[in-house]
Amino acid sequence: MKLSITRRSLVLVIAVITLGLIVSPLQAEVGDPEWDHSQHGEDWGSIEDADGNFPYATCDAGQSQSPININKVKRVRLDEIQFNYHPTELTIVNNSHTIEVEYESEPASTITVGGETYTLRQFHFHTKSEHTRNGRHTPVEMHLVHENDAGELAVVGVQIKRSHRTNQAFEPIWDRLPEEEGPAETFEGVFINAQDLLPKARIVGDDDDDDDDDHRADYADIATQDAQTFDDDDDDDDDDKRRLHRPYYTYDGSLTTPACNEGVTWYLLKDFNTMSRAQINELRAIESTHNNYRLTHPLNDRTVHLYELHRDNDDDGDDGDED
Ligand SMILES: [Zn+2]
């Protein structure tokens, strides 16, 4: 994931420094040394600042770093991620490390998962994907960065594959991709909804038995479905127990850009989104998003959990233990 210094966050940083408080990982600190993706993060830990310190030492020394390769997972019964996204006027910035869309909807756009609610602050793009599955990248990965009231971060990762079709949901952004680094620009009257950028949700029945063919997952376009019409409570006895389902991998990780702060909860959606070769090439043609991915890091003593109600027959990362 990437962070940018917007005017708002600069004001915050100055306010926080004045108060002598700890800076949230979402605000870059003024005076931190430059870094780039030329070595995909391998050099960040050894970047020295003017005082002879290594402000990005965690990038090397951290034991819970992101991204990771996903090849062994533990299936567990977790919570569905509840997406409560709303439209926002398009504000987009090329911050030299990525293309980022700042998110400030009214009401706030949130996810709720595991009893925690996080507010969507921004989303941005990497080429190639940062996470890999069995060592394989996708051409693009989108990171939706959320923060809770305690300042803890949760990032929803969406890996994007190539398709023969243009993904129209991205077009309002792709029509306005800033090719050069510069300040954030707001496009009046242009609204986007991050909900539209997620892969299609599955519709599942109330029975999550992997062997039950009567309730095989099928697919629905989230944009045409009202999530509230689907019963989400296994214990109540309404007739319609279908609901939207987005399987995901989750693990404890870090920011994937300096200062590589840990304590970030990752939710990598299992289902892919797609965009056309032309759309991928447009992103790759911009210096800020050309190969702006960090190499994967060791899992160490962490476990990747998979929440999925029905087993797929596909090949990505499903060789883990049954719960
Ligand atoms: Zn990112």
PDB file of N, CA, C and O in Angstrom, residues 197-229:
ATOM      1  N   LEU A 197     -15.903  -1.330  -7.616  1.00  0.00           N
ATOM      2  CA  LEU A 197     -14.559  -1.774  -8.013  1.00  0.00           C
ATOM      3  C   LEU A 197     -14.203  -3.129  -7.410  1.00  0.00           C
ATOM      4  O   LEU A 197     -13.137  -3.675  -7.691  1.00  0.00           O
ATOM      5  N   LEU A 198     -15.106  -3.660  -6.583  1.00  0.00           N
ATOM      6  CA  LEU A 198     -14.874  -4.971  -5.983  1.00  0.00           C
ATOM      7  C   LEU A 198     -15.256  -6.064  -6.977  1.00  0.00           C
ATOM      8  O   LEU A 198     -16.109  -5.849  -7.843  1.00  0.00           O
ATOM      9  N   PRO A 199     -14.659  -7.246  -6.856  1.00  0.00           N
ATOM     10  CA  PRO A 199     -15.127  -8.358  -7.688  1.00  0.00           C
ATOM     11  C   PRO A 199     -16.561  -8.701  -7.328  1.00  0.00           C
ATOM     12  O   PRO A 199     -17.036  -8.369  -6.235  1.00  0.00           O
ATOM     13  N   LYS A 200     -17.243  -9.343  -8.266  1.00  0.00           N
ATOM     14  CA  LYS A 200     -18.636  -9.714  -8.017  1.00  0.00           C
ATOM     15  C   LYS A 200     -18.725 -10.609  -6.787  1.00  0.00           C
ATOM     16  O   LYS A 200     -17.909 -11.498  -6.581  1.00  0.00           O
ATOM     17  N   ALA A 201     -19.776 -10.356  -5.986  1.00  0.00           N
ATOM     18  CA  ALA A 201     -20.006 -11.203  -4.823  1.00  0.00           C
ATOM     19  C   ALA A 201     -20.659 -12.504  -5.258  1.00  0.00           C
ATOM     20  O   ALA A 201     -21.295 -12.572  -6.305  1.00  0.00           O
ATOM     21  N   ARG A 202     -20.473 -13.537  -4.457  1.00  0.00           N
ATOM     22  CA  ARG A 202     -21.196 -14.782  -4.672  1.00  0.00           C
ATOM     23  C   ARG A 202     -22.507 -14.714  -3.894  1.00  0.00           C
ATOM     24  O   ARG A 202     -22.602 -14.021  -2.892  1.00  0.00           O
ATOM     25  N   ILE A 203     -23.499 -15.431  -4.374  1.00  0.00           N
ATOM     26  CA  ILE A 203     -24.721 -15.613  -3.584  1.00  0.00           C
ATOM     27  C   ILE A 203     -24.717 -17.045  -3.102  1.00  0.00           C
ATOM     28  O   ILE A 203     -24.555 -17.972  -3.891  1.00  0.00           O
ATOM     29  N   VAL A 204     -24.860 -17.212  -1.800  1.00  0.00           N
ATOM     30  CA  VAL A 204     -24.823 -18.561  -1.237  1.00  0.00           C
ATOM     31  C   VAL A 204     -26.075 -18.798  -0.399  1.00  0.00           C
ATOM     32  O   VAL A 204     -26.726 -17.856   0.059  1.00  0.00           O
ATOM     33  N   GLY A 205     -26.381 -20.069  -0.202  1.00  0.00           N
ATOM     34  CA  GLY A 205     -27.473 -20.436   0.690  1.00  0.00           C
ATOM     35  C   GLY A 205     -27.013 -20.415   2.121  1.00  0.00           C
ATOM     36  O   GLY A 205     -25.887 -20.030   2.434  1.00  0.00           O
ATOM     37  N   ASP A 206     -27.867 -20.883   3.010  1.00  0.00           N
ATOM     38  CA  ASP A 206     -27.528 -20.827   4.436  1.00  0.00           C
ATOM     39  C   ASP A 206     -26.660 -22.009   4.853  1.00  0.00           C
ATOM     40  O   ASP A 206     -26.141 -22.046   5.947  1.00  0.00           O
ATOM     41  N   ASP A 207     -26.525 -22.998   3.966  1.00  0.00           N
ATOM     42  CA  ASP A 207     -25.809 -24.208   4.322  1.00  0.00           C
ATOM     43  C   ASP A 207     -24.390 -24.115   3.806  1.00  0.00           C
ATOM     44  O   ASP A 207     -24.154 -24.081   2.608  1.00  0.00           O
ATOM     45  N   ASP A 208     -23.444 -24.056   4.713  1.00  0.00           N
ATOM     46  CA  ASP A 208     -22.068 -23.876   4.257  1.00  0.00           C
ATOM     47  C   ASP A 208     -21.290 -25.187   4.243  1.00  0.00           C
ATOM     48  O   ASP A 208     -20.080 -25.207   4.309  1.00  0.00           O
ATOM     49  N   ASP A 209     -22.021 -26.302   4.136  1.00  0.00           N
ATOM     50  CA  ASP A 209     -21.353 -27.602   4.022  1.00  0.00           C
ATOM     51  C   ASP A 209     -20.672 -27.701   2.663  1.00  0.00           C
ATOM     52  O   ASP A 209     -21.287 -27.567   1.620  1.00  0.00           O
ATOM     53  N   ASP A 210     -19.380 -27.945   2.688  1.00  0.00           N
ATOM     54  CA  ASP A 210     -18.618 -27.976   1.448  1.00  0.00           C
ATOM     55  C   ASP A 210     -19.101 -29.045   0.471  1.00  0.00           C
ATOM     56  O   ASP A 210     -18.865 -28.961  -0.719  1.00  0.00           O
ATOM     57  N   ASP A 211     -19.752 -30.076   0.993  1.00  0.00           N
ATOM     58  CA  ASP A 211     -20.116 -31.198   0.133  1.00  0.00           C
ATOM     59  C   ASP A 211     -21.529 -31.086  -0.426  1.00  0.00           C
ATOM     60  O   ASP A 211     -21.992 -31.962  -1.140  1.00  0.00           O
ATOM     61  N   ASP A 212     -22.212 -30.033  -0.096  1.00  0.00           N
ATOM     62  CA  ASP A 212     -23.610 -29.927  -0.480  1.00  0.00           C
ATOM     63  C   ASP A 212     -23.745 -29.256  -1.835  1.00  0.00           C
ATOM     64  O   ASP A 212     -23.637 -28.053  -1.973  1.00  0.00           O
ATOM     65  N   ASP A 213     -24.030 -30.063  -2.855  1.00  0.00           N
ATOM     66  CA  ASP A 213     -24.118 -29.529  -4.209  1.00  0.00           C
ATOM     67  C   ASP A 213     -25.358 -28.674  -4.444  1.00  0.00           C
ATOM     68  O   ASP A 213     -25.429 -27.944  -5.413  1.00  0.00           O
ATOM     69  N   ASP A 214     -26.356 -28.812  -3.572  1.00  0.00           N
ATOM     70  CA  ASP A 214     -27.578 -28.029  -3.766  1.00  0.00           C
ATOM     71  C   ASP A 214     -27.344 -26.554  -3.493  1.00  0.00           C
ATOM     72  O   ASP A 214     -28.161 -25.718  -3.853  1.00  0.00           O
ATOM     73  N   HIS A 215     -26.265 -26.246  -2.865  1.00  0.00           N
ATOM     74  CA  HIS A 215     -26.037 -24.845  -2.500  1.00  0.00           C
ATOM     75  C   HIS A 215     -24.721 -24.357  -3.074  1.00  0.00           C
ATOM     76  O   HIS A 215     -23.994 -23.612  -2.429  1.00  0.00           O
ATOM     77  N   ARG A 216     -24.409 -24.829  -4.265  1.00  0.00           N
ATOM     78  CA  ARG A 216     -23.188 -24.324  -4.895  1.00  0.00           C
ATOM     79  C   ARG A 216     -23.285 -22.815  -5.049  1.00  0.00           C
ATOM     80  O   ARG A 216     -24.325 -22.278  -5.378  1.00  0.00           O
ATOM     81  N   ALA A 217     -22.176 -22.175  -4.821  1.00  0.00           N
ATOM     82  CA  ALA A 217     -22.158 -20.726  -4.974  1.00  0.00           C
ATOM     83  C   ALA A 217     -22.386 -20.363  -6.443  1.00  0.00           C
ATOM     84  O   ALA A 217     -21.867 -21.015  -7.332  1.00  0.00           O
ATOM     85  N   ASP A 218     -23.184 -19.353  -6.657  1.00  0.00           N
ATOM     86  CA  ASP A 218     -23.177 -18.755  -7.984  1.00  0.00           C
ATOM     87  C   ASP A 218     -22.809 -17.290  -7.817  1.00  0.00           C
ATOM     88  O   ASP A 218     -22.431 -16.855  -6.734  1.00  0.00           O
ATOM     89  N   TYR A 219     -22.876 -16.556  -8.876  1.00  0.00           N
ATOM     90  CA  TYR A 219     -22.300 -15.226  -8.850  1.00  0.00           C
ATOM     91  C   TYR A 219     -23.354 -14.173  -9.112  1.00  0.00           C
ATOM     92  O   TYR A 219     -24.293 -14.396  -9.851  1.00  0.00           O
ATOM     93  N   ALA A 220     -23.161 -13.055  -8.510  1.00  0.00           N
ATOM     94  CA  ALA A 220     -24.091 -11.954  -8.710  1.00  0.00           C
ATOM     95  C   ALA A 220     -23.315 -10.661  -8.798  1.00  0.00           C
ATOM     96  O   ALA A 220     -22.230 -10.537  -8.246  1.00  0.00           O
ATOM     97  N   ASP A 221     -23.891  -9.744  -9.497  1.00  0.00           N
ATOM     98  CA  ASP A 221     -23.276  -8.427  -9.595  1.00  0.00           C
ATOM     99  C   ASP A 221     -23.700  -7.627  -8.378  1.00  0.00           C
ATOM    100  O   ASP A 221     -24.863  -7.310  -8.196  1.00  0.00           O
ATOM    101  N   ILE A 222     -22.718  -7.296  -7.554  1.00  0.00           N
ATOM    102  CA  ILE A 222     -23.019  -6.604  -6.300  1.00  0.00           C
ATOM    103  C   ILE A 222     -23.733  -5.290  -6.568  1.00  0.00           C
ATOM    104  O   ILE A 222     -24.562  -4.842  -5.791  1.00  0.00           O
ATOM    105  N   ALA A 223     -23.436  -4.676  -7.694  1.00  0.00           N
ATOM    106  CA  ALA A 223     -24.017  -3.371  -7.991  1.00  0.00           C
ATOM    107  C   ALA A 223     -25.524  -3.469  -8.187  1.00  0.00           C
ATOM    108  O   ALA A 223     -26.232  -2.482  -8.048  1.00  0.00           O
ATOM    109  N   THR A 224     -26.030  -4.654  -8.520  1.00  0.00           N
ATOM    110  CA  THR A 224     -27.465  -4.782  -8.765  1.00  0.00           C
ATOM    111  C   THR A 224     -28.172  -5.444  -7.593  1.00  0.00           C
ATOM    112  O   THR A 224     -29.354  -5.707  -7.641  1.00  0.00           O
ATOM    113  N   GLN A 225     -27.462  -5.723  -6.540  1.00  0.00           N
ATOM    114  CA  GLN A 225     -28.052  -6.414  -5.408  1.00  0.00           C
ATOM    115  C   GLN A 225     -28.073  -5.482  -4.199  1.00  0.00           C
ATOM    116  O   GLN A 225     -27.139  -4.743  -3.960  1.00  0.00           O
ATOM    117  N   ASP A 226     -29.150  -5.562  -3.480  1.00  0.00           N
ATOM    118  CA  ASP A 226     -29.226  -4.814  -2.233  1.00  0.00           C
ATOM    119  C   ASP A 226     -28.834  -5.756  -1.101  1.00  0.00           C
ATOM    120  O   ASP A 226     -29.538  -6.698  -0.782  1.00  0.00           O
ATOM    121  N   ALA A 227     -27.685  -5.491  -0.507  1.00  0.00           N
ATOM    122  CA  ALA A 227     -27.163  -6.398   0.515  1.00  0.00           C
ATOM    123  C   ALA A 227     -28.163  -6.582   1.657  1.00  0.00           C
ATOM    124  O   ALA A 227     -28.203  -7.619   2.292  1.00  0.00           O
ATOM    125  N   GLN A 228     -28.962  -5.573   1.904  1.00  0.00           N
ATOM    126  CA  GLN A 228     -29.885  -5.640   3.038  1.00  0.00           C
ATOM    127  C   GLN A 228     -30.996  -6.668   2.803  1.00  0.00           C
ATOM    128  O   GLN A 228     -31.676  -7.063   3.734  1.00  0.00           O
ATOM    129  N   THR A 229     -31.202  -7.091   1.577  1.00  0.00           N
ATOM    130  CA  THR A 229     -32.286  -8.028   1.318  1.00  0.00           C
ATOM    131  C   THR A 229     -31.860  -9.459   1.610  1.00  0.00           C
ATOM    132  O   THR A 229     -32.663 -10.364   1.572  1.00  0.00           O
TER     133      THR A 229
END
